Coordinates of N, CA and C in Angstrom, one line a residue:
X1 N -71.7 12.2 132.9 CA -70.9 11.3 133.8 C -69.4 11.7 133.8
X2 N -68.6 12.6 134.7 CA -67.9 12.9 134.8 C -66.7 12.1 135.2
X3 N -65.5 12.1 135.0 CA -64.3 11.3 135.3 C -64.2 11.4 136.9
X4 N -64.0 10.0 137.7 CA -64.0 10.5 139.4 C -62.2 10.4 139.5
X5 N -61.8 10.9 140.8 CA -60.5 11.1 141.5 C -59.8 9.8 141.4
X6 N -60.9 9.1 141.6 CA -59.5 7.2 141.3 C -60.0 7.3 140.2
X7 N -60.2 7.3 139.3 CA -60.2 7.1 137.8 C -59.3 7.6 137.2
X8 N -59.0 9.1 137.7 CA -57.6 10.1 137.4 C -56.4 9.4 137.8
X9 N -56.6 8.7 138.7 CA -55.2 8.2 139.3 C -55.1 7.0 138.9
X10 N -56.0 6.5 138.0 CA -56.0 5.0 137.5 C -55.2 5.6 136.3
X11 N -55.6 6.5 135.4 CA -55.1 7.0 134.1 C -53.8 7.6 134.4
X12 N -53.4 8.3 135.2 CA -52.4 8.6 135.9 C -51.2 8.1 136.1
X13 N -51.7 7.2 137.0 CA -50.7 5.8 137.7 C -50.0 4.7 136.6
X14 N -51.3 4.8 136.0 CA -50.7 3.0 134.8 C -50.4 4.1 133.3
X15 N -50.4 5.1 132.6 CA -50.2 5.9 131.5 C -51.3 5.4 130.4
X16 N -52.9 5.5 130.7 CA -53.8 5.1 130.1 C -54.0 6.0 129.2
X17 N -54.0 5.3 128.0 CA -54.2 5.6 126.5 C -55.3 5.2 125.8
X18 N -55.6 5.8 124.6 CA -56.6 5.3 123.2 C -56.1 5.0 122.7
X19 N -56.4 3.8 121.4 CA -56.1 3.9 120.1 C -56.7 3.4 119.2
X20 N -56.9 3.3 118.0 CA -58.0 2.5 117.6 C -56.9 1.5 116.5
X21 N -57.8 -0.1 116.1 CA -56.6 -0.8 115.8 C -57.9 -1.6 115.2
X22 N -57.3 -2.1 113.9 CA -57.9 -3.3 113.4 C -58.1 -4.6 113.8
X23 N -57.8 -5.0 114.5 CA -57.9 -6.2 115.8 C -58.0 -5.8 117.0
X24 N -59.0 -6.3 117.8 CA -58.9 -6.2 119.0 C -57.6 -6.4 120.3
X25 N -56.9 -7.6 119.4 CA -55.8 -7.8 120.8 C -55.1 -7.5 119.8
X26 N -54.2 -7.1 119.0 CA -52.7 -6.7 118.4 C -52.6 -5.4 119.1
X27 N -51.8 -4.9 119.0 CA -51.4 -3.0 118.8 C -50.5 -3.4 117.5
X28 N -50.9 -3.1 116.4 CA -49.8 -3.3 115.8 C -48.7 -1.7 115.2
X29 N -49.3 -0.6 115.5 CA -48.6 0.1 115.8 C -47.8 1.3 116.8
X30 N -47.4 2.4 116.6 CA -46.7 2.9 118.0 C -48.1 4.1 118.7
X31 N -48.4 4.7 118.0 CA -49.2 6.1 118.2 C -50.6 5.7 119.2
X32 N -50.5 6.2 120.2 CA -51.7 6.4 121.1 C -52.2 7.9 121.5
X33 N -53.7 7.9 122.2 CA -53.7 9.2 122.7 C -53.5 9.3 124.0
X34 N -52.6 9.7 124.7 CA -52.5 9.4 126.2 C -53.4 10.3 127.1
X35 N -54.3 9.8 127.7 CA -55.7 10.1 129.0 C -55.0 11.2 130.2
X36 N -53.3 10.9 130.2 CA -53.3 11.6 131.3 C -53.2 13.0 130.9
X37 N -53.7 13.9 129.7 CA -53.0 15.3 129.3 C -52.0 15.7 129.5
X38 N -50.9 14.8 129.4 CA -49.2 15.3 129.2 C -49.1 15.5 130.7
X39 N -49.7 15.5 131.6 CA -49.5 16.0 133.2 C -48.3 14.9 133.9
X40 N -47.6 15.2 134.4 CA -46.5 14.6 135.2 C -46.4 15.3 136.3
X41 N -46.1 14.2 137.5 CA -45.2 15.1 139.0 C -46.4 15.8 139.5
X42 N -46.1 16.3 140.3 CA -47.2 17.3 140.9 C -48.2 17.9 140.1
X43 N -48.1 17.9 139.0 CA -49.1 18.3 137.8 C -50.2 17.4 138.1
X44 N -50.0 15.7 138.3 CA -51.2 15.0 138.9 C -52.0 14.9 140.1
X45 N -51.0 15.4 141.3 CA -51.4 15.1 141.9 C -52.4 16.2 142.1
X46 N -52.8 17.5 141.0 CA -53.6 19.1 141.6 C -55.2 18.0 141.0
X47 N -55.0 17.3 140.6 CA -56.2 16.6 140.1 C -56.9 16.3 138.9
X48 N -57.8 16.3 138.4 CA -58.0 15.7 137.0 C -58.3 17.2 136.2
X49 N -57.6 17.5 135.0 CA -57.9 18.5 134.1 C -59.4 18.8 133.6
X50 N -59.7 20.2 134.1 CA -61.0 20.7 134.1 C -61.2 20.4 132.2
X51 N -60.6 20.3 131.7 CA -61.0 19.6 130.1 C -61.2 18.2 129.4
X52 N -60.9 17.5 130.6 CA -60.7 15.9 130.3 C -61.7 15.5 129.7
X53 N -62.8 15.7 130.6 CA -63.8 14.9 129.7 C -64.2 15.4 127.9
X54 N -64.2 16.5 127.9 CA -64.4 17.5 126.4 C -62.9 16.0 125.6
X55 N -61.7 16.5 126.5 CA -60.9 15.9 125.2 C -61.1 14.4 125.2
X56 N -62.0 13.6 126.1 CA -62.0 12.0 126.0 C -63.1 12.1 124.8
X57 N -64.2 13.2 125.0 CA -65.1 13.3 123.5 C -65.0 13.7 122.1
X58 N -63.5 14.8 122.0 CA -62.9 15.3 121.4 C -62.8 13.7 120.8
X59 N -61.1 12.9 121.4 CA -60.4 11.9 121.0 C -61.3 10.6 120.1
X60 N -62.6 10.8 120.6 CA -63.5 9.8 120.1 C -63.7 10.4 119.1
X61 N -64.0 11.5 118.9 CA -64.7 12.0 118.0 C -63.6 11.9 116.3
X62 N -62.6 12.2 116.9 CA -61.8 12.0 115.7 C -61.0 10.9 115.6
X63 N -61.1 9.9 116.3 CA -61.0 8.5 115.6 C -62.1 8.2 115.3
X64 N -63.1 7.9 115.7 CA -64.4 7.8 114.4 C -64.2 8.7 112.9
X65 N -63.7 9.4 112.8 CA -63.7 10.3 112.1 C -63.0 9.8 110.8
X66 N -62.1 9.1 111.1 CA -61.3 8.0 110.4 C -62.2 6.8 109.3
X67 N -61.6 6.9 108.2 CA -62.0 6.1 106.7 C -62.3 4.5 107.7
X68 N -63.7 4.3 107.6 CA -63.4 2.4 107.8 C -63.4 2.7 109.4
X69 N -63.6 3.2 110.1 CA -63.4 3.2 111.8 C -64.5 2.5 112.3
X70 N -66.2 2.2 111.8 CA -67.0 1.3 112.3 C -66.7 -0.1 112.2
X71 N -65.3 -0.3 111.4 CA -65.0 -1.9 111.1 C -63.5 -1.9 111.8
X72 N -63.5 -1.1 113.0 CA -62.0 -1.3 113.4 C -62.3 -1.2 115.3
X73 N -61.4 -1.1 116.1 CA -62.1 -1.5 117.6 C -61.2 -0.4 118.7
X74 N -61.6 0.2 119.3 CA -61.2 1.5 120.7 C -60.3 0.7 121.5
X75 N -59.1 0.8 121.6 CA -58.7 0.0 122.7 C -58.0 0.9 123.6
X76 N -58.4 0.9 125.3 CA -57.2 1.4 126.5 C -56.2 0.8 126.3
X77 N -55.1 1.4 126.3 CA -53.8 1.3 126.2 C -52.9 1.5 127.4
X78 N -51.7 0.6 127.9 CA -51.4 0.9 129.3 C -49.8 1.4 128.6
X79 N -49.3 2.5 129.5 CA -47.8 2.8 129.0 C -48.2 4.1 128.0
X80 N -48.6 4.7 128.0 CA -49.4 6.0 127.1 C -48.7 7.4 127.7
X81 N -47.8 7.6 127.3 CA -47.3 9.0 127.7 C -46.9 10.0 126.6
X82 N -48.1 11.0 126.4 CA -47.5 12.2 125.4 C -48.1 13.4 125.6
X83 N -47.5 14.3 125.0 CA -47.4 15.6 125.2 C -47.4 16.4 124.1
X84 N -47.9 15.8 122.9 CA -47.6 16.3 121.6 C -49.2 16.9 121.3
X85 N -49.5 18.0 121.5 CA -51.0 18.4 121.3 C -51.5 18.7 119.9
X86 N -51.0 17.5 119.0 CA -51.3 17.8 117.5 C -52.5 18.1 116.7
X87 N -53.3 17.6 117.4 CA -55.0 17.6 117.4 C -55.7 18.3 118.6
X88 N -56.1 19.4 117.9 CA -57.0 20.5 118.2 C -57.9 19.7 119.7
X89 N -58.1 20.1 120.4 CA -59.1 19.4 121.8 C -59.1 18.0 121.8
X90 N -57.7 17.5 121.9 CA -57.9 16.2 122.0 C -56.7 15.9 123.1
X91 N -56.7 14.3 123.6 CA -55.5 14.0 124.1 C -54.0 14.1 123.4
X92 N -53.4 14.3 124.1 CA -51.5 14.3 123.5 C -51.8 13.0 123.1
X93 N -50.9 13.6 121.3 CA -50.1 11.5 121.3 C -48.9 11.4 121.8
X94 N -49.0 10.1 122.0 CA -47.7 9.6 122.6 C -47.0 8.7 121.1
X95 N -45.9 8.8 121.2 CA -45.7 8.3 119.7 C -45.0 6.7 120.3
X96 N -44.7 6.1 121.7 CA -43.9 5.2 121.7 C -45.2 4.3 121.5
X97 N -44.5 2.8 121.6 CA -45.7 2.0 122.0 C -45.9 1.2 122.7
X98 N -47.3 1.6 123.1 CA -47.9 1.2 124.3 C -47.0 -0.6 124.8
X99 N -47.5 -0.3 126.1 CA -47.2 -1.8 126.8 C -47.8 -2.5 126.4
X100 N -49.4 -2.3 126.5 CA -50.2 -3.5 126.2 C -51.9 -3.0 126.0
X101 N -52.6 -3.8 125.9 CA -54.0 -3.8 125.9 C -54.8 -3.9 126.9
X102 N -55.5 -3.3 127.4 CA -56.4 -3.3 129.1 C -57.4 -3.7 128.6
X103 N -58.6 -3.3 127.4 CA -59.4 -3.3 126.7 C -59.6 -2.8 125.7
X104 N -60.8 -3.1 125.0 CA -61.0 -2.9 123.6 C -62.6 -3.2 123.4
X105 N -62.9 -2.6 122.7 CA -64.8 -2.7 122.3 C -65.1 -1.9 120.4
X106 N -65.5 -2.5 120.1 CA -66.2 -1.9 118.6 C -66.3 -0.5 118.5
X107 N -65.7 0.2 117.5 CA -65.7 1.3 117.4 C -67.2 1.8 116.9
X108 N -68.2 0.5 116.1 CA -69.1 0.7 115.6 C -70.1 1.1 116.7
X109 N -70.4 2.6 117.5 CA -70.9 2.9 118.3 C -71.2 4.6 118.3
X110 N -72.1 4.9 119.0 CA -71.6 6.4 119.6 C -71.0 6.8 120.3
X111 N -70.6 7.9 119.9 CA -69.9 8.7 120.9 C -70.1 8.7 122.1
X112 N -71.3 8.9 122.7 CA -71.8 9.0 123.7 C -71.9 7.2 124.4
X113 N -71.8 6.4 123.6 CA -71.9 4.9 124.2 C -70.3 5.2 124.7
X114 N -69.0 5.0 123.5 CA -67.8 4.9 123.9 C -67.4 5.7 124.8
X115 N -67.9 6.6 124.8 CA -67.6 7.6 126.5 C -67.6 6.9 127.7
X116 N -68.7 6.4 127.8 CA -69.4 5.5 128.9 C -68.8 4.6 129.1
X117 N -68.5 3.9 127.9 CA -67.6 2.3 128.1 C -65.9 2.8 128.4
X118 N -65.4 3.7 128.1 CA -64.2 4.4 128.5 C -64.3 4.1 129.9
X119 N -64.9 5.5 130.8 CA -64.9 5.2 132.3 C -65.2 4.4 132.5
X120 N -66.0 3.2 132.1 CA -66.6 2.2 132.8 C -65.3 1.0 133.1
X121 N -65.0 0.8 131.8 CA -63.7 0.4 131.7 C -62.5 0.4 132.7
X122 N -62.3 2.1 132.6 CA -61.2 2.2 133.9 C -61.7 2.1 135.4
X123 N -62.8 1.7 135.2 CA -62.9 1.6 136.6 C -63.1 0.0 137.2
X124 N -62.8 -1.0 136.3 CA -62.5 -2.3 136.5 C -60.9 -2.5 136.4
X125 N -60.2 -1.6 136.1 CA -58.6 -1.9 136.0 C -58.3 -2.3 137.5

């Protein structure tokens, strides 16, 4: 299930991020992974990065990866802008913090479920 053209421009347009957080509705800190791959300006408009989906499975993959992550929750993040490619096939972090919370779901899942609920997600924004 690949990312479609308004979905890009949903992640695009609003600066949609990950993050994973011990409550559902807090962010209580700054660090997200920002969805749009650092792309600005005409960089979005050539269209969605032939790696996106790898790094939306990447990003999952290593926040699960994290001590205690099936007792903590995935949340889209709106205001997500980074460029910092600290982690090997994943989204840029963005270090400010986010605006706010779009959604959120149990991290206690697969990979392959949170994928799913990711686009599904942005496609009700």
């Amino acid at each position: 299930m690949p990312i479609s053209d308004s979905q890009w421009w949903t992640i695009a347009s609003r600066g949609l991020g990950l993050r994973s957080e011990s409550n559902a509705d807090i962010i209580y800190s700054a660090a997200s992974y920002s969805m749009d791959c650092g792309k600005t300006g005409s960089e979005i408009l050539r269209g969605t990065p032939g790696n996106w989906d790898e790094c939306l499975r990447n990003t999952i993959e290593f926040i699960k990866g994290f001590p205690e992550a099936d007792n903590r929750y995935l949340l889209i993040v709106e205001g997500s802008r980074g460029d910092s490619f600290e982690y090997s096939g994943c989204f840029p972090k963005c270090s400010s913090k986010p605006r706010g919370i779009l959604a959120s779901t149990s991290l206690n899942a697969s990979v392959d479920e949170l994928f799913k609920w990711v686009l599904n997600s942005i496609d009700k924004l």
